[in-house]
mmCIF file of C-alpha atoms in Angstrom:
data_model
loop_
_atom_site.group_PDB
_atom_site.id
_atom_site.type_symbol
_atom_site.label_atom_id
_atom_site.label_comp_id
_atom_site.label_asym_id
_atom_site.label_seq_id
_atom_site.Cartn_x
_atom_site.Cartn_y
_atom_site.Cartn_z
ATOM 1 C CA MET M 1 -204.417 133.639 19.529
ATOM 2 C CA SER M 2 -202.313 136.320 16.969
ATOM 3 C CA THR M 3 -203.369 139.715 15.232
ATOM 4 C CA SER M 4 -204.588 137.825 12.584
ATOM 5 C CA GLU M 5 -207.339 136.006 14.382
ATOM 6 C CA ILE M 6 -208.133 139.700 15.660
ATOM 7 C CA ASN M 7 -208.487 140.754 12.355
ATOM 8 C CA ILE M 8 -211.063 137.544 11.328
ATOM 9 C CA LYS M 9 -212.956 138.067 14.699
ATOM 10 C CA ILE M 10 -213.204 142.472 13.621
ATOM 11 C CA GLN M 11 -213.749 141.727 9.949
ATOM 12 C CA HIS M 12 -217.723 142.571 10.209
ATOM 13 C CA GLN M 13 -216.890 145.828 11.657
ATOM 14 C CA LYS M 14 -214.527 146.697 9.772
ATOM 15 C CA ASN M 15 -216.361 146.278 7.257
ATOM 16 C CA GLN M 16 -219.354 147.578 8.579
ATOM 17 C CA LEU M 17 -216.451 150.688 8.205
ATOM 18 C CA LEU M 18 -215.295 150.289 4.544
ATOM 19 C CA GLN M 19 -218.613 150.579 3.026
ATOM 20 C CA HIS M 20 -220.379 152.892 5.175
ATOM 21 C CA SER M 21 -222.657 154.539 3.133
ATOM 22 C CA LEU M 22 -221.727 158.022 5.176
ATOM 23 C CA TYR M 23 -218.705 158.108 2.246
ATOM 24 C CA GLY M 24 -221.338 158.417 -0.566
ATOM 25 C CA LYS M 25 -222.708 161.446 1.443
ATOM 26 C CA ILE M 26 -220.256 163.390 0.993
ATOM 27 C CA LYS M 27 -220.932 166.143 -2.041
ATOM 28 C CA THR M 28 -220.637 169.078 -0.997
ATOM 29 C CA ILE M 29 -217.639 171.555 1.256
ATOM 30 C CA ASP M 30 -221.095 172.242 3.251
ATOM 31 C CA ASP M 31 -220.632 168.197 4.051
ATOM 32 C CA LEU M 32 -216.890 167.774 4.089
ATOM 33 C CA ASN M 33 -217.031 170.410 6.958
ATOM 34 C CA CYS M 34 -219.545 168.586 8.209
ATOM 35 C CA PHE M 35 -216.486 165.460 8.295
ATOM 36 C CA LEU M 36 -214.232 166.167 9.502
ATOM 37 C CA GLU M 37 -215.268 169.098 12.431
ATOM 38 C CA PHE M 38 -216.646 165.806 13.988
ATOM 39 C CA HIS M 39 -213.435 163.799 12.706
ATOM 40 C CA VAL M 40 -211.072 165.975 14.111
ATOM 41 C CA TYR M 41 -211.900 165.223 17.460
ATOM 42 C CA ALA M 42 -210.538 161.151 16.549
ATOM 43 C CA VAL M 43 -207.039 162.891 15.033
ATOM 44 C CA TRP M 44 -206.871 164.028 18.910
ATOM 45 C CA ASP M 45 -208.074 161.135 20.974
ATOM 46 C CA PHE M 46 -205.637 158.957 18.858
ATOM 47 C CA MET M 47 -202.995 161.753 20.394
ATOM 48 C CA SER M 48 -203.995 160.449 23.581
ATOM 49 C CA LEU M 49 -203.259 157.026 22.838
ATOM 50 C CA LEU M 50 -200.267 157.492 21.375
ATOM 51 C CA LYS M 51 -198.779 159.584 24.427
ATOM 52 C CA ALA M 52 -200.775 157.438 27.461
ATOM 53 C CA LEU M 53 -198.805 153.813 24.911
ATOM 54 C CA GLN M 54 -195.553 155.855 25.218
ATOM 55 C CA ASN M 55 -195.762 156.549 28.746
ATOM 56 C CA ARG M 56 -196.255 153.329 29.895
ATOM 57 C CA LEU M 57 -193.697 151.543 26.987
ATOM 58 C CA THR M 58 -191.771 153.847 27.433
ATOM 59 C CA CYS M 59 -189.870 156.444 30.328
ATOM 60 C CA THR M 60 -191.052 159.402 30.418
ATOM 61 C CA THR M 61 -190.178 160.663 33.808
ATOM 62 C CA THR M 62 -186.878 161.984 35.307
ATOM 63 C CA PRO M 63 -184.369 159.654 37.330
ATOM 64 C CA TRP M 64 -184.275 157.731 34.031
ATOM 65 C CA PHE M 65 -184.841 153.976 33.989
ATOM 66 C CA ALA M 66 -183.896 151.159 31.209
ATOM 67 C CA THR M 67 -187.382 150.318 30.965
ATOM 68 C CA SER M 68 -187.957 146.300 30.596
ATOM 69 C CA ASN M 69 -188.828 144.932 26.948
ATOM 70 C CA THR M 70 -186.196 147.004 24.419
ATOM 71 C CA GLU M 71 -189.035 146.371 21.244
ATOM 72 C CA LEU M 72 -191.614 147.612 21.589
ATOM 73 C CA ARG M 73 -189.197 150.541 23.893
ATOM 74 C CA HIS M 74 -187.833 151.326 19.421
ATOM 75 C CA LEU M 75 -191.294 150.505 18.587
ATOM 76 C CA MET M 76 -192.644 153.171 20.750
ATOM 77 C CA ASN M 77 -190.247 155.720 19.679
ATOM 78 C CA GLU M 78 -190.987 155.726 16.840
ATOM 79 C CA ILE M 79 -194.199 156.145 15.879
ATOM 80 C CA VAL M 80 -194.665 158.789 18.484
ATOM 81 C CA LEU M 81 -191.308 160.231 16.517
ATOM 82 C CA ALA M 82 -193.813 160.145 12.905
ATOM 83 C CA GLU M 83 -197.233 160.959 14.708
ATOM 84 C CA GLU M 84 -196.046 163.937 16.854
ATOM 85 C CA SER M 85 -193.275 165.890 14.495
ATOM 86 C CA ASP M 86 -193.776 164.634 10.855
ATOM 87 C CA LEU M 87 -193.597 166.857 7.352
ATOM 88 C CA ALA M 88 -195.981 168.566 6.852
ATOM 89 C CA TYR M 89 -197.293 169.696 3.229
ATOM 90 C CA ASP M 90 -195.211 173.165 3.469
ATOM 91 C CA GLY M 91 -192.262 171.527 5.017
ATOM 92 C CA LYS M 92 -192.807 172.051 8.819
ATOM 93 C CA ARG M 93 -191.949 169.855 11.340
ATOM 94 C CA LEU M 94 -196.384 169.403 13.111
ATOM 95 C CA SER M 95 -198.413 166.688 15.133
ATOM 96 C CA HIS M 96 -200.738 165.069 13.181
ATOM 97 C CA PHE M 97 -203.433 167.388 14.831
ATOM 98 C CA GLU M 98 -201.934 170.518 14.300
ATOM 99 C CA MET M 99 -201.875 168.657 10.128
ATOM 100 C CA TYR M 100 -205.461 167.690 10.183
ATOM 101 C CA ILE M 101 -206.178 171.466 11.740
ATOM 102 C CA ASP M 102 -204.951 173.243 9.012
ATOM 103 C CA ALA M 103 -206.360 171.237 6.228
ATOM 104 C CA MET M 104 -209.404 172.220 7.426
ATOM 105 C CA LYS M 105 -208.826 175.952 8.269
ATOM 106 C CA GLU M 106 -207.795 176.135 4.138
ATOM 107 C CA THR M 107 -211.287 174.110 3.259
ATOM 108 C CA GLY M 108 -213.143 176.522 5.591
ATOM 109 C CA ALA M 109 -214.595 174.215 8.574
ATOM 110 C CA ASP M 110 -214.993 175.631 11.680
ATOM 111 C CA THR M 111 -211.647 174.556 13.919
ATOM 112 C CA GLU M 112 -213.724 177.492 17.473
ATOM 113 C CA THR M 113 -215.464 174.458 18.193
ATOM 114 C CA ILE M 114 -212.613 172.058 19.477
ATOM 115 C CA PHE M 115 -210.620 174.029 20.661
ATOM 116 C CA GLN M 116 -213.024 175.204 23.101
ATOM 117 C CA PHE M 117 -213.517 172.172 24.226
ATOM 118 C CA LEU M 118 -209.856 171.471 24.608
ATOM 119 C CA ASN M 119 -209.366 174.603 26.821
ATOM 120 C CA ASP M 120 -211.795 173.466 28.855
ATOM 121 C CA VAL M 121 -209.593 170.664 28.853
ATOM 122 C CA LYS M 122 -207.047 172.634 30.626
ATOM 123 C CA LYS M 123 -209.393 174.709 32.458
ATOM 124 C CA THR M 124 -210.405 171.687 34.364
ATOM 125 C CA GLN M 125 -207.933 169.149 34.067
ATOM 126 C CA ASN M 126 -210.501 166.502 33.710
ATOM 127 C CA ILE M 127 -210.982 164.877 30.711
ATOM 128 C CA SER M 128 -214.264 163.243 32.359
ATOM 129 C CA VAL M 129 -216.024 166.823 33.152
ATOM 130 C CA SER M 130 -215.409 168.364 30.142
ATOM 131 C CA ILE M 131 -216.540 165.461 27.993
ATOM 132 C CA LYS M 132 -219.918 165.172 29.887
ATOM 133 C CA THR M 133 -220.256 169.240 30.319
ATOM 134 C CA SER M 134 -219.263 170.502 27.089
ATOM 135 C CA GLN M 135 -221.682 170.843 24.218
ATOM 136 C CA LEU M 136 -220.177 168.675 21.894
ATOM 137 C CA HIS M 137 -222.501 165.586 19.830
ATOM 138 C CA SER M 138 -223.175 162.561 22.334
ATOM 139 C CA LYS M 139 -222.261 160.379 19.862
ATOM 140 C CA ILE M 140 -218.569 162.031 19.855
ATOM 141 C CA LYS M 141 -219.035 162.150 23.592
ATOM 142 C CA SER M 142 -219.638 158.652 23.700
ATOM 143 C CA PHE M 143 -216.242 157.421 21.535
ATOM 144 C CA LEU M 144 -214.262 159.897 23.167
ATOM 145 C CA ASP M 145 -215.636 158.040 26.743
ATOM 146 C CA PHE M 146 -214.595 155.559 25.526
ATOM 147 C CA THR M 147 -210.539 157.025 24.626
ATOM 148 C CA PHE M 148 -209.936 157.989 28.071
ATOM 149 C CA ARG M 149 -211.972 155.552 29.501
ATOM 150 C CA THR M 150 -209.249 152.745 27.924
ATOM 151 C CA ILE M 151 -206.486 154.668 29.525
ATOM 152 C CA GLU M 152 -207.711 155.117 32.469
ATOM 153 C CA GLU M 153 -207.341 152.088 32.890
ATOM 154 C CA GLY M 154 -203.528 151.838 32.343
ATOM 155 C CA LYS M 155 -203.304 148.617 30.682
ATOM 156 C CA ALA M 156 -200.885 148.671 28.064
ATOM 157 C CA HIS M 157 -202.812 145.347 26.532
ATOM 158 C CA LYS M 158 -205.620 147.198 25.682
ATOM 159 C CA ILE M 159 -204.950 150.906 25.193
ATOM 160 C CA ALA M 160 -202.289 149.273 22.270
ATOM 161 C CA ALA M 161 -206.439 147.971 20.881
ATOM 162 C CA ALA M 162 -207.899 151.065 20.758
ATOM 163 C CA PHE M 163 -204.887 152.124 19.031
ATOM 164 C CA THR M 164 -203.637 149.230 16.648
ATOM 165 C CA PHE M 165 -206.958 147.755 15.235
ATOM 166 C CA GLY M 166 -210.097 150.443 16.452
ATOM 167 C CA ARG M 167 -207.317 153.646 14.307
ATOM 168 C CA GLU M 168 -204.510 152.756 12.887
ATOM 169 C CA ASP M 169 -204.326 149.054 10.817
ATOM 170 C CA LEU M 170 -208.108 150.857 10.163
ATOM 171 C CA ILE M 171 -207.281 154.289 8.446
ATOM 172 C CA PRO M 172 -205.636 153.390 5.020
ATOM 173 C CA ASN M 173 -207.979 151.159 3.685
ATOM 174 C CA MET M 174 -211.243 153.579 5.251
ATOM 175 C CA PHE M 175 -209.711 156.719 4.103
ATOM 176 C CA THR M 176 -208.482 155.653 1.045
ATOM 177 C CA GLU M 177 -212.361 155.584 0.495
ATOM 178 C CA ILE M 178 -212.413 158.783 1.448
ATOM 179 C CA LEU M 179 -210.023 159.966 -0.907
ATOM 180 C CA LYS M 180 -211.690 158.390 -3.737
ATOM 181 C CA ASN M 181 -214.836 161.449 -3.111
ATOM 182 C CA PHE M 182 -212.585 163.595 -1.955
ATOM 183 C CA GLN M 183 -211.370 164.017 -5.350
ATOM 184 C CA SER M 184 -213.654 163.137 -7.810
ATOM 185 C CA ASN M 185 -216.596 165.760 -5.889
ATOM 186 C CA PHE M 186 -213.988 169.189 -4.787
ATOM 187 C CA PRO M 187 -212.769 169.360 -8.907
ATOM 188 C CA GLU M 188 -212.932 173.423 -7.876
ATOM 189 C CA THR M 189 -211.835 173.794 -4.273
ATOM 190 C CA ASN M 190 -207.502 173.571 -2.250
ATOM 191 C CA LEU M 191 -207.620 170.569 -0.805
ATOM 192 C CA GLU M 192 -203.825 170.295 -1.570
ATOM 193 C CA LYS M 193 -202.696 170.182 2.002
ATOM 194 C CA LEU M 194 -206.022 167.283 3.127
ATOM 195 C CA ILE M 195 -205.068 165.026 0.686
ATOM 196 C CA TYR M 196 -201.563 165.576 1.468
ATOM 197 C CA TYR M 197 -202.524 164.354 5.642
ATOM 198 C CA PHE M 198 -204.440 161.481 3.858
ATOM 199 C CA GLU M 199 -201.807 160.018 1.677
ATOM 200 C CA ARG M 200 -199.338 160.625 4.285
ATOM 201 C CA HIS M 201 -201.318 158.372 6.322
ATOM 202 C CA ILE M 202 -202.229 155.730 4.531
ATOM 203 C CA GLU M 203 -198.290 155.848 3.909
ATOM 204 C CA LEU M 204 -197.462 155.683 7.124
ATOM 205 C CA ASP M 205 -199.879 153.190 8.654
ATOM 206 C CA ALA M 206 -199.386 151.574 6.002
ATOM 207 C CA ASP M 207 -195.820 150.588 5.721
ATOM 208 C CA GLU M 208 -195.214 151.018 8.260
ATOM 209 C CA HIS M 209 -196.997 152.210 11.865
ATOM 210 C CA GLY M 210 -199.151 149.320 11.246
ATOM 211 C CA PRO M 211 -196.970 146.386 10.819
ATOM 212 C CA MET M 212 -195.165 148.067 13.747
ATOM 213 C CA ALA M 213 -198.458 148.625 15.782
ATOM 214 C CA MET M 214 -198.897 145.340 14.896
ATOM 215 C CA GLN M 215 -196.373 144.218 16.541
ATOM 216 C CA MET M 216 -196.438 145.272 19.438
ATOM 217 C CA ILE M 217 -200.000 143.970 19.906
ATOM 218 C CA THR M 218 -197.604 141.185 19.491
ATOM 219 C CA GLU M 219 -195.194 141.744 22.429
ATOM 220 C CA LEU M 220 -197.741 142.832 24.749
ATOM 221 C CA CYS M 221 -199.786 139.206 24.873
ATOM 222 C CA GLY M 222 -197.273 136.878 24.050
ATOM 223 C CA ASN M 223 -198.960 133.346 24.938
ATOM 224 C CA ASP M 224 -201.627 135.334 28.230
ATOM 225 C CA PHE M 225 -205.234 133.896 26.650
ATOM 226 C CA GLN M 226 -207.518 136.345 28.983
ATOM 227 C CA LYS M 227 -204.841 139.184 27.209
ATOM 228 C CA TRP M 228 -205.727 139.018 23.488
ATOM 229 C CA LYS M 229 -208.522 138.413 24.910
ATOM 230 C CA ASP M 230 -209.160 141.703 25.909
ATOM 231 C CA VAL M 231 -207.744 143.063 23.126
ATOM 232 C CA GLU M 232 -210.129 141.155 20.889
ATOM 233 C CA GLU M 233 -213.156 142.445 22.748
ATOM 234 C CA VAL M 234 -211.365 146.623 22.961
ATOM 235 C CA SER M 235 -210.945 146.198 19.536
ATOM 236 C CA ILE M 236 -214.889 145.491 18.808
ATOM 237 C CA GLN M 237 -215.657 148.364 21.012
ATOM 238 C CA ALA M 238 -213.452 150.636 19.566
ATOM 239 C CA LEU M 239 -215.022 150.213 16.001
ATOM 240 C CA ASP M 240 -218.472 150.028 17.531
ATOM 241 C CA ARG M 241 -217.835 153.311 18.791
ATOM 242 C CA ARG M 242 -216.513 154.034 14.578
ATOM 243 C CA ILE M 243 -219.261 153.384 13.584
ATOM 244 C CA GLU M 244 -221.767 154.970 15.988
ATOM 245 C CA LEU M 245 -219.823 158.545 14.728
ATOM 246 C CA TRP M 246 -219.981 157.179 11.518
ATOM 247 C CA ASN M 247 -223.553 157.171 11.496
ATOM 248 C CA ALA M 248 -224.497 160.623 13.262
ATOM 249 C CA ILE M 249 -222.418 162.603 10.492
ATOM 250 C CA GLU M 250 -224.516 160.959 8.413
ATOM 251 C CA GLU M 251 -227.596 162.075 9.855
ATOM 252 C CA VAL M 252 -226.271 165.448 10.575
ATOM 253 C CA LEU M 253 -225.571 164.989 6.321
ATOM 254 C CA GLU M 254 -229.457 163.434 6.008
ATOM 255 C CA LYS M 255 -231.346 166.048 8.088
ATOM 256 C CA LYS M 256 -229.383 169.051 6.612
ATOM 257 C CA MET M 257 -230.838 167.172 3.229
ATOM 258 C CA GLU M 258 -234.203 167.735 4.287
ATOM 259 C CA LEU M 259 -234.448 171.460 5.433
ATOM 260 C CA VAL M 260 -232.831 172.090 1.374
#
């Protein structure tokens, strides 16, 4: 099997996301903020997928020992460098999560809820407990639960599948669709940081991180048929969770419209 074959297997889910009716429902700044307040959890847990891979594919403990696959080591460190310390809109070095939070503040979106959740994670030191006991929307809980169950299982090729086909490979096209609506629907709103964030993702993921992540999958699976099947299954599950998250945002927006 190959990454090209995986892409064929998951094309139905990718089409559902790329053609989702949610994008057309983001018509006001309040709609946009609702989207951001849901999506920020996907931005945050992506960083955990990233670090889980770095922990498994490079040496992040002392004493240091060289990992066996030098190509995987290189790919992982290159991706981490940009995701964790990229150039932000104002020239500062920030993680993509921090860039997203800055963009949310610029649009007036709520950032208190995500930080309340993160503070609880720090207190409990148990992500599963924090997800279960939180007041988050059930679809956000489901989304996070899948991510951290995949991480907890500890199999690098499965984590890479969620990271690559569930996120990195999808982001350029998906964010392009969102950007089209942003630019036409909010001409008088300052969205410079948000647009910069999306465009930076499009640039990085299409030109660099996407191909790197595909190569990482190939290196991890090699000629192991079972690993390729695992990648297929995890990728479909990850995309299904994203579709559910998009459905949930759309449902919230539709309920708001009914109340107007």
